[in-house]
GROMACS .gro file of N, CA and C in nm:
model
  423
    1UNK      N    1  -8.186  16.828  -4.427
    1UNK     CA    2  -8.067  16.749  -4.454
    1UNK      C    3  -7.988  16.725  -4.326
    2UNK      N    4  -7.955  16.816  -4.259
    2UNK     CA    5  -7.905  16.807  -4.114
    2UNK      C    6  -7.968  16.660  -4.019
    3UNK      N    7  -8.108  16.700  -4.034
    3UNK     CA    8  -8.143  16.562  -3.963
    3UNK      C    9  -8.152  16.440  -4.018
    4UNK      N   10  -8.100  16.442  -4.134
    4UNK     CA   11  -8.095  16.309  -4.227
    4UNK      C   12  -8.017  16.302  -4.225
    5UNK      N   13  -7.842  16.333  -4.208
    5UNK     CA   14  -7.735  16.299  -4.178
    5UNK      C   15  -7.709  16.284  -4.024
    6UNK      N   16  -7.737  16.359  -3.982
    6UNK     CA   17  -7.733  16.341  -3.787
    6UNK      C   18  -7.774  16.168  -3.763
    7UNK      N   19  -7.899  16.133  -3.788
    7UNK     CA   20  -7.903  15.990  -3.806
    7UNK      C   21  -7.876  15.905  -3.837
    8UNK      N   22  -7.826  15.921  -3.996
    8UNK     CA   23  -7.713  15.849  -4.074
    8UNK      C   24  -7.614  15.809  -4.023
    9UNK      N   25  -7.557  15.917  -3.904
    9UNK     CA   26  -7.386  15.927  -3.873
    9UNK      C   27  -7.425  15.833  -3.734
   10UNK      N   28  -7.535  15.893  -3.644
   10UNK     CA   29  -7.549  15.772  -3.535
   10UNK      C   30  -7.542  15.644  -3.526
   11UNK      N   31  -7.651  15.604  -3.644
   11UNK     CA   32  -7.687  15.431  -3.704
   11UNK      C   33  -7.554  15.372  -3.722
   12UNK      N   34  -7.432  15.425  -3.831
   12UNK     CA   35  -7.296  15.457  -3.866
   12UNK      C   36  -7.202  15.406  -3.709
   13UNK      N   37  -7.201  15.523  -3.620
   13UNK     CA   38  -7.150  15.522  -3.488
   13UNK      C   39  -7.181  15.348  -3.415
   14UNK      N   40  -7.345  15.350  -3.404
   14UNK     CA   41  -7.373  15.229  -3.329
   14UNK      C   42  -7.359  15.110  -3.423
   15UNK      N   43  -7.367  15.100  -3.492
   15UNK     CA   44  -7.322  14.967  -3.585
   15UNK      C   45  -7.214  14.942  -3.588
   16UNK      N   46  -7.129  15.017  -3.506
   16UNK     CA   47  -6.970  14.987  -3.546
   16UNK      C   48  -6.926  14.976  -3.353
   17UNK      N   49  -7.010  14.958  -3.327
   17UNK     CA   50  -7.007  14.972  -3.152
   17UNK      C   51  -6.946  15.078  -3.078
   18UNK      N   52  -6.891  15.200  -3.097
   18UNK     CA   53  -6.896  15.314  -3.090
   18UNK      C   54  -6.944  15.405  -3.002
   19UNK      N   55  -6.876  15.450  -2.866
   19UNK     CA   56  -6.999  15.566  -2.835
   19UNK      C   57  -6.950  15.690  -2.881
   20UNK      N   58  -7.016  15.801  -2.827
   20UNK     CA   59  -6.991  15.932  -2.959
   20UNK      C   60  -6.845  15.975  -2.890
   21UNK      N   61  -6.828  15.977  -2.732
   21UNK     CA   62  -6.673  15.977  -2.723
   21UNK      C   63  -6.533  15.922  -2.756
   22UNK      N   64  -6.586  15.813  -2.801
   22UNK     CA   65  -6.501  15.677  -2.899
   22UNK      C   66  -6.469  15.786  -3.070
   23UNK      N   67  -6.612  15.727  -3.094
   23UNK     CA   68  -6.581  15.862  -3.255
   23UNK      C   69  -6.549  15.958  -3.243
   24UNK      N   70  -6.540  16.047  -3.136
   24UNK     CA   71  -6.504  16.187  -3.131
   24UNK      C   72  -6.326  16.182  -3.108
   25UNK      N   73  -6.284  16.104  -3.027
   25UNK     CA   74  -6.142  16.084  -2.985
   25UNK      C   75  -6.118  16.045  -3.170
   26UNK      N   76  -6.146  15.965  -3.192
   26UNK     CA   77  -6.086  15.884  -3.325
   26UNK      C   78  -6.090  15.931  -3.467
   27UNK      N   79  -6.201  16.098  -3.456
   27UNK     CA   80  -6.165  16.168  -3.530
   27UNK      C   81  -6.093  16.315  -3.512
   28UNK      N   82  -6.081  16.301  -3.399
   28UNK     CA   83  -6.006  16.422  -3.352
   28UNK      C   84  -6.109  16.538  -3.343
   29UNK      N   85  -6.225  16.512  -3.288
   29UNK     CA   86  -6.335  16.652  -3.290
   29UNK      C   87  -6.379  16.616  -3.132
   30UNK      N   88  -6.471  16.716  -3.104
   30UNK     CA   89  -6.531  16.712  -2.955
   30UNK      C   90  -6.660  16.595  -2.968
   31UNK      N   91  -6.704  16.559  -2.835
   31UNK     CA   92  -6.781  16.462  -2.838
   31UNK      C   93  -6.917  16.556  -2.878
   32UNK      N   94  -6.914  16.693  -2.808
   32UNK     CA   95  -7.077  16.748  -2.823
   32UNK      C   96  -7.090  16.778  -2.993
   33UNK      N   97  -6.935  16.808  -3.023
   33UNK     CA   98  -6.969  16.855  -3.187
   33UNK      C   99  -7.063  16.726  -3.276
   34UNK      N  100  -7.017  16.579  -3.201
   34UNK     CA  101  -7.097  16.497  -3.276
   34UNK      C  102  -7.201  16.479  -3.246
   35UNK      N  103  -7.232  16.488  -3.129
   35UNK     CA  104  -7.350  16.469  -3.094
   35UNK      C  105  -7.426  16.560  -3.113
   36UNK      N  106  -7.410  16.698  -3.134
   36UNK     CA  107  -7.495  16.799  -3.240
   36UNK      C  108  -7.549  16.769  -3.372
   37UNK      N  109  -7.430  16.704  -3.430
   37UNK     CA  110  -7.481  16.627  -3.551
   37UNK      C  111  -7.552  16.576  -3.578
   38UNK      N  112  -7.559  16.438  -3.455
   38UNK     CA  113  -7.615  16.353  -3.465
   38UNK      C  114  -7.795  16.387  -3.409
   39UNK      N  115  -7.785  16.494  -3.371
   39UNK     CA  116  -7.960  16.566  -3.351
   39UNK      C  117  -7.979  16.659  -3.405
   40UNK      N  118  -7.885  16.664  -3.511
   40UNK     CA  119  -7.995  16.788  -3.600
   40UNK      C  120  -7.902  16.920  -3.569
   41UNK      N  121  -7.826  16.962  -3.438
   41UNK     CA  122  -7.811  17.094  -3.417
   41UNK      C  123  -7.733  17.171  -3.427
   42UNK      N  124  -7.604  17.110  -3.509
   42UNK     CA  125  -7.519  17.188  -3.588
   42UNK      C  126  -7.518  17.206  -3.724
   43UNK      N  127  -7.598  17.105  -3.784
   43UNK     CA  128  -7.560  17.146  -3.906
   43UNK      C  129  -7.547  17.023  -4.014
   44UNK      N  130  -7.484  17.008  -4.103
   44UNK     CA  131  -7.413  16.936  -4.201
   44UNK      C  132  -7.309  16.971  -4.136
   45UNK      N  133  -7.160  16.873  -4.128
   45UNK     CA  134  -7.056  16.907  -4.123
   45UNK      C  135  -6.985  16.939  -4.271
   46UNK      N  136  -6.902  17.052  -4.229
   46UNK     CA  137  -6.778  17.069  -4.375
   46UNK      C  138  -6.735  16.970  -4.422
   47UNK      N  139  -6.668  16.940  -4.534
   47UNK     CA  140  -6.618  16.861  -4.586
   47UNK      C  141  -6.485  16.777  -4.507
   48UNK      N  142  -6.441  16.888  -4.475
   48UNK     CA  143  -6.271  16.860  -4.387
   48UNK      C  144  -6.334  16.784  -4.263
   49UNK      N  145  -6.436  16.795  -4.210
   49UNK     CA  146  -6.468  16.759  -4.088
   49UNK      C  147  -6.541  16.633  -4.111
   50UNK      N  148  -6.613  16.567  -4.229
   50UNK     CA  149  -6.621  16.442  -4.300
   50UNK      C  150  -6.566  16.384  -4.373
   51UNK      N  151  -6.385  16.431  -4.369
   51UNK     CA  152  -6.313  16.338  -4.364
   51UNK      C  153  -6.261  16.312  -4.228
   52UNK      N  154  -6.277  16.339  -4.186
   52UNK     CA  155  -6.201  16.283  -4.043
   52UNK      C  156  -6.275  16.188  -3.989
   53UNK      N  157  -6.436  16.200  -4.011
   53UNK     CA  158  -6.516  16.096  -3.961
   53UNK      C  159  -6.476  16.005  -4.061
   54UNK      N  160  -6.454  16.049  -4.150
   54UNK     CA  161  -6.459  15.902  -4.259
   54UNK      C  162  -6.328  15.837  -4.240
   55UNK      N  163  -6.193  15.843  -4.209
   55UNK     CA  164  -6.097  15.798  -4.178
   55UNK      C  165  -6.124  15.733  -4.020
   56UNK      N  166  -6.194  15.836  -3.923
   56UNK     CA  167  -6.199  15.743  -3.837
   56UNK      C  168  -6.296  15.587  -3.823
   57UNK      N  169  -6.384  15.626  -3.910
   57UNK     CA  170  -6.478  15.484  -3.893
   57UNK      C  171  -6.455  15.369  -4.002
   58UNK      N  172  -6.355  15.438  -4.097
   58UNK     CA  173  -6.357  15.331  -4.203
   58UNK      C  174  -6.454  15.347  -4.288
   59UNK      N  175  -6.516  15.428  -4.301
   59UNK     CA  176  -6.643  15.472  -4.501
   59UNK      C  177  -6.565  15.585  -4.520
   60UNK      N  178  -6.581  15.533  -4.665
   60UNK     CA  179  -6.531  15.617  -4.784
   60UNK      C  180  -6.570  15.788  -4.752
   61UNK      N  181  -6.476  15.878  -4.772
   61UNK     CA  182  -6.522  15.976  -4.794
   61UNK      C  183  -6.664  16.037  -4.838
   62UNK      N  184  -6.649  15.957  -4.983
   62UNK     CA  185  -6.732  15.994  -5.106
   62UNK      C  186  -6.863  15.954  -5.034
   63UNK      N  187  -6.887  15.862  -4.973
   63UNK     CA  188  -7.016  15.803  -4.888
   63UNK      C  189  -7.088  15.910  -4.802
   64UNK      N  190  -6.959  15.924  -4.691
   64UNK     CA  191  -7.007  16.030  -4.614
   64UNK      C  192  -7.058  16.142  -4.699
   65UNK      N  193  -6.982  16.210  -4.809
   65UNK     CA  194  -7.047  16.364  -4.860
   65UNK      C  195  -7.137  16.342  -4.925
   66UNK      N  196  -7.188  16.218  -5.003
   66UNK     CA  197  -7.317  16.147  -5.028
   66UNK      C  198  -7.430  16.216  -4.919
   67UNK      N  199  -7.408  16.108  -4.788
   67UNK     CA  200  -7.487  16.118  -4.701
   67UNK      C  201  -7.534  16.255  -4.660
   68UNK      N  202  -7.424  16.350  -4.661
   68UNK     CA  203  -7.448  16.493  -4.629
   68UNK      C  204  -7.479  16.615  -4.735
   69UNK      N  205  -7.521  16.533  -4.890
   69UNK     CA  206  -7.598  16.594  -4.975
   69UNK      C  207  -7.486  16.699  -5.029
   70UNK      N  208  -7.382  16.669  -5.036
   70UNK     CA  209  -7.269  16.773  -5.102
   70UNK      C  210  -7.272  16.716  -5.231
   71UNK      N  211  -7.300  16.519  -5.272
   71UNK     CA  212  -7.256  16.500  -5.394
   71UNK      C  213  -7.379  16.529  -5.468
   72UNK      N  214  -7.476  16.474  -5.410
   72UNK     CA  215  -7.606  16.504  -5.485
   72UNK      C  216  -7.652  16.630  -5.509
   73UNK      N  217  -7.586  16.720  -5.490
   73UNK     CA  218  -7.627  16.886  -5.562
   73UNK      C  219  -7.502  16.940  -5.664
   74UNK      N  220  -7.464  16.837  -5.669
   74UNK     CA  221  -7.305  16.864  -5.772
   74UNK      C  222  -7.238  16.913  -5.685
   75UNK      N  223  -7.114  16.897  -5.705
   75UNK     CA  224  -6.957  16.917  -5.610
   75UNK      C  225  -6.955  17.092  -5.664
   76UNK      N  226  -6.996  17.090  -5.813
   76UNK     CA  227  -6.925  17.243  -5.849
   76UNK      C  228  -7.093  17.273  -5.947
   77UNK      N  229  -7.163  17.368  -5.837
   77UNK     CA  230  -7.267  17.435  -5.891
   77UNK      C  231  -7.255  17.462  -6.074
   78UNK      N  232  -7.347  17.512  -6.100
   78UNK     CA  233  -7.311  17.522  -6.271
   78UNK      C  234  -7.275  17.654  -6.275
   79UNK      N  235  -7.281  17.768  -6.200
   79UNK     CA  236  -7.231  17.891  -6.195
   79UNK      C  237  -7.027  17.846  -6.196
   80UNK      N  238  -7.017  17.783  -6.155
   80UNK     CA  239  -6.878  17.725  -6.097
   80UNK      C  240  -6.799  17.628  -6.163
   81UNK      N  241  -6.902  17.583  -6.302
   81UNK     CA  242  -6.797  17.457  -6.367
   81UNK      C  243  -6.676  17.518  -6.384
   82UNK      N  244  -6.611  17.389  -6.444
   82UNK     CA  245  -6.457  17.424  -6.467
   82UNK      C  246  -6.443  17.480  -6.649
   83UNK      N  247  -6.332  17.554  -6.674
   83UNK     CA  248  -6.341  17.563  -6.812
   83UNK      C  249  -6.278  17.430  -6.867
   84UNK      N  250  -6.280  17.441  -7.000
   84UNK     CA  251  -6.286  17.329  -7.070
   84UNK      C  252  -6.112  17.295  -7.057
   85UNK      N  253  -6.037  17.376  -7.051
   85UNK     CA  254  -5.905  17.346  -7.059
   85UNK      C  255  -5.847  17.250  -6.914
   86UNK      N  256  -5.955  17.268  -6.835
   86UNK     CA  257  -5.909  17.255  -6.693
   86UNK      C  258  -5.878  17.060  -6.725
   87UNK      N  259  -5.810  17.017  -6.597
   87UNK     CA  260  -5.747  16.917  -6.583
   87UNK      C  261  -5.818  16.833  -6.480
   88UNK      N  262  -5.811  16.724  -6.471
   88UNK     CA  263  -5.857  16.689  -6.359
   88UNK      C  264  -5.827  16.727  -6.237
   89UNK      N  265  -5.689  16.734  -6.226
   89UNK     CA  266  -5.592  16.778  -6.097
   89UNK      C  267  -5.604  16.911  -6.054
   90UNK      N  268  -5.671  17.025  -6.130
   90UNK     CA  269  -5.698  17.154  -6.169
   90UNK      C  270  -5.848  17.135  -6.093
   91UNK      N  271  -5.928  17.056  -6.127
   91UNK     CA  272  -6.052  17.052  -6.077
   91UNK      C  273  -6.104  16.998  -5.933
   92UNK      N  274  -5.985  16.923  -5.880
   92UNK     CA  275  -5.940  16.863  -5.741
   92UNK      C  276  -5.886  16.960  -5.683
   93UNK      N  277  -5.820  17.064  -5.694
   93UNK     CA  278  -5.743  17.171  -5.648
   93UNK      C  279  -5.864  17.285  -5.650
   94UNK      N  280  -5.964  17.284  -5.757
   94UNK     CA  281  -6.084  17.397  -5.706
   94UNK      C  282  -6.179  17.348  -5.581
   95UNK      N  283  -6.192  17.199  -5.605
   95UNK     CA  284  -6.273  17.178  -5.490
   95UNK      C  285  -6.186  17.177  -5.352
   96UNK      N  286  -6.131  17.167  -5.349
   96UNK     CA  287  -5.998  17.159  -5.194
   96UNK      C  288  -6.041  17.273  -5.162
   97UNK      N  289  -6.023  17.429  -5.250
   97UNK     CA  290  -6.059  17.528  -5.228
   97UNK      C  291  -6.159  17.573  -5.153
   98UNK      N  292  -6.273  17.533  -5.241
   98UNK     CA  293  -6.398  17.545  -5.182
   98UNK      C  294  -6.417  17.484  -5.037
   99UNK      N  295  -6.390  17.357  -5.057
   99UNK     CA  296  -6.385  17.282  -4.928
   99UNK      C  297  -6.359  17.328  -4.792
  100UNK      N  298  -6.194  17.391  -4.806
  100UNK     CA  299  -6.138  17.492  -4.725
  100UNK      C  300  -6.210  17.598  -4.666
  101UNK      N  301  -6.292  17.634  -4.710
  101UNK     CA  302  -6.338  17.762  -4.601
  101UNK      C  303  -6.401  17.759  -4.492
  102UNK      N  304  -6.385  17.839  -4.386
  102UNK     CA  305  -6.426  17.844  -4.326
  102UNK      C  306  -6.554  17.911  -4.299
  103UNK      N  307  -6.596  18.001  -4.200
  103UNK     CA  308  -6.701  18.073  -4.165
  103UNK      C  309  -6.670  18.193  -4.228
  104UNK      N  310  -6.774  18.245  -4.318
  104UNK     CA  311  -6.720  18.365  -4.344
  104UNK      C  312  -6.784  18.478  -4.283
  105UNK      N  313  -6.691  18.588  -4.242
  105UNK     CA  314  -6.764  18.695  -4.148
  105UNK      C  315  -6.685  18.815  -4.197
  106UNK      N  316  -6.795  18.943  -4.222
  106UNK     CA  317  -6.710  19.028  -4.187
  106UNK      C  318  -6.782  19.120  -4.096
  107UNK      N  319  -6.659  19.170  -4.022
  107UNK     CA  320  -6.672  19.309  -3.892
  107UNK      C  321  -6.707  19.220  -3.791
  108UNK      N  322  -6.661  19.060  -3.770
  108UNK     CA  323  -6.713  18.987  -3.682
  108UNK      C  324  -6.888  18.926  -3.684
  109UNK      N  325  -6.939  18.963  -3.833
  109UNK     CA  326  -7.086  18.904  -3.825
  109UNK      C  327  -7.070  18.775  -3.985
  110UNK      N  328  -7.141  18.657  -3.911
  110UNK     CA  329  -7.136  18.566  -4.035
  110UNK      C  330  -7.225  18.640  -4.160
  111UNK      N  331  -7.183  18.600  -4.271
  111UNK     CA  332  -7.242  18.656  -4.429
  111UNK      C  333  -7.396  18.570  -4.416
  112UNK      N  334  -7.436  18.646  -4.501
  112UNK     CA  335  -7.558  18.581  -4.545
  112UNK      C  336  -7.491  18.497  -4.659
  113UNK      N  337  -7.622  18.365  -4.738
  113UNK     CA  338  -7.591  18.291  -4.808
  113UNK      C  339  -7.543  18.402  -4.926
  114UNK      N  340  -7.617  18.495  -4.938
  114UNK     CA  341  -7.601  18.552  -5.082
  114UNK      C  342  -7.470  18.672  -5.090
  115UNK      N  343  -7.450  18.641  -4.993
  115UNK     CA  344  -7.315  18.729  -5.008
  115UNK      C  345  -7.218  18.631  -4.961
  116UNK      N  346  -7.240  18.552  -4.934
  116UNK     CA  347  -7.131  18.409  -4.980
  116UNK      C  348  -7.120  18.330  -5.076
  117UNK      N  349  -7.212  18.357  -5.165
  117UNK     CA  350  -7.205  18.285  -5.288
  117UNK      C  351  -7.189  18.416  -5.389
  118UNK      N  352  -7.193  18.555  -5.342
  118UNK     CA  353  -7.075  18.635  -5.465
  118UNK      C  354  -6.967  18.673  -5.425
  119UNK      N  355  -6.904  18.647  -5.289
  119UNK     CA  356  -6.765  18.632  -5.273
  119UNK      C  357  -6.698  18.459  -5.314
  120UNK      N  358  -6.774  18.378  -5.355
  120UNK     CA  359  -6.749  18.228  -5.381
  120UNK      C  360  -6.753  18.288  -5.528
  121UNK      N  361  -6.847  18.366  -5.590
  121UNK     CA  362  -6.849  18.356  -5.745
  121UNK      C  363  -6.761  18.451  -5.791
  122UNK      N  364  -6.690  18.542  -5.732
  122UNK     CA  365  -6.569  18.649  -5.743
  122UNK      C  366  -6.406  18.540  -5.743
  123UNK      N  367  -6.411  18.426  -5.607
  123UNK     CA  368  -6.306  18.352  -5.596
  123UNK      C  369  -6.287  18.238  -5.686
  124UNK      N  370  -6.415  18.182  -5.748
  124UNK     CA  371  -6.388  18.143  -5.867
  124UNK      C  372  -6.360  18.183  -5.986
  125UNK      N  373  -6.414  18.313  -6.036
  125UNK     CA  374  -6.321  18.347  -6.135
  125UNK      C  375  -6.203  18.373  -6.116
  126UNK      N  376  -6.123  18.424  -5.999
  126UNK     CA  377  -6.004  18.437  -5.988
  126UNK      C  378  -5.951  18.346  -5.971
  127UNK      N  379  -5.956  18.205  -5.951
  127UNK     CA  380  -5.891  18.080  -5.925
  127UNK      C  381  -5.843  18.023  -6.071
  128UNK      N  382  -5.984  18.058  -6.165
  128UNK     CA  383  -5.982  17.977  -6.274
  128UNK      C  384  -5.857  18.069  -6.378
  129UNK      N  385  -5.884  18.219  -6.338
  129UNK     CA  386  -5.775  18.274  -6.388
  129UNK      C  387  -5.659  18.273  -6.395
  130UNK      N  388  -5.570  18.292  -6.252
  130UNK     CA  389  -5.515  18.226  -6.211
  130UNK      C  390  -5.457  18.119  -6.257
  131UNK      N  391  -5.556  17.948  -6.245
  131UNK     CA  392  -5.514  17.878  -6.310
  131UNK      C  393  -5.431  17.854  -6.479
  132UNK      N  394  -5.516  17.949  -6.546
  132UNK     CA  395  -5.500  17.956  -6.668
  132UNK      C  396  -5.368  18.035  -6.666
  133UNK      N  397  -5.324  18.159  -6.623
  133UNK     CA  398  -5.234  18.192  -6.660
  133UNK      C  399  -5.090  18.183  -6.636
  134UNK      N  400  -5.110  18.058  -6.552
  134UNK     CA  401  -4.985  17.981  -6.468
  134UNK      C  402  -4.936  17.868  -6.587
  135UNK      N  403  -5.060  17.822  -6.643
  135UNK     CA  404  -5.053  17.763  -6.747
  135UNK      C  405  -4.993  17.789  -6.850
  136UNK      N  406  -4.970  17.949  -6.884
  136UNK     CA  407  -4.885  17.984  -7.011
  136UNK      C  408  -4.802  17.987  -6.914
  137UNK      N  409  -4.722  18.000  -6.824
  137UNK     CA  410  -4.621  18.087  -6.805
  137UNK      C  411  -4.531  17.963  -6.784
  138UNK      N  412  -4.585  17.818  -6.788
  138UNK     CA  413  -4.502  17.710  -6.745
  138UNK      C  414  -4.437  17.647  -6.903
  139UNK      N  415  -4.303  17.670  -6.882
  139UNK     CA  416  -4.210  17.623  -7.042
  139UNK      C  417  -4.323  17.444  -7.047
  140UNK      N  418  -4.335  17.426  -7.192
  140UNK     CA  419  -4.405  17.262  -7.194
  140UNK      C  420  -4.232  17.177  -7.218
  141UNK      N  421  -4.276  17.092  -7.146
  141UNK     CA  422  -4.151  16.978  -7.112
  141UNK      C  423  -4.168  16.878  -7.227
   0.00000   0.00000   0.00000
């Protein structure tokens, strides 16, 4: 996926006449961070960091996280749906969440996937909890 978006984002860059220091100034990131991208050697970018490309070049958000395979595996795994009470605005506020993180490390060493996805499956139940019980505690208008 990395190298199927790295290309995506170049083709993107040069079609819009662009060099990667142009897009890099205009999204507020380094020029090498894109150009890692754009060969494969960083990664997928985060979400937060495909919006900034997407504000700077003019495509939709939703396009870019397309391109970088966030929409096509579902936004919210099925371990992670929302409960049924949830709101839309409730369900925009879990993904922000998710979105938000950063690198996770502890004692200074990054997690493995699987111990990032049961500190992700610990912070979702507490979010959704959370949610819910903010929910009673608010008088209905």
């Amino acid at each position: 996926m990395e190298q199927e978006f790295g290309v995506y984002l170049k083709q993107l860059r040069e079609a819009q006449g662009l060099t990667i220091n142009q897009l890099a100034a205009a999204a507020g990131i380094s020029g090498s961070q894109i150009s890692r991208i754009e060969n494969g050697l960083r990664g997928v970018p985060k979400p937060a960091t495909l919006r900034k490309i997407a504000e700077a070049t003019g495509v939709s958000y939703e396009e870019l996280m397309d391109h970088a395979g966030y929409l096509q595996e579902q936004v919210l795994p099925p371990a992670e749906s929302a409960p049924e009470w949830a709101t839309s605005k409730d369900k925009r506020d879990f993904r922000k969440m998710l979105e938000d993180d950063g690198e996770l490390m502890f004692d200074g060493i990054p997690l493995d996937k699987e111990d990032k996805q049961r500190i992700k499956d610990v912070l979702t139940g507490l979010f959704w909890e959370a949610k819910q019980l903010n929910k009673r505690k608010k008088p209905k208008i």
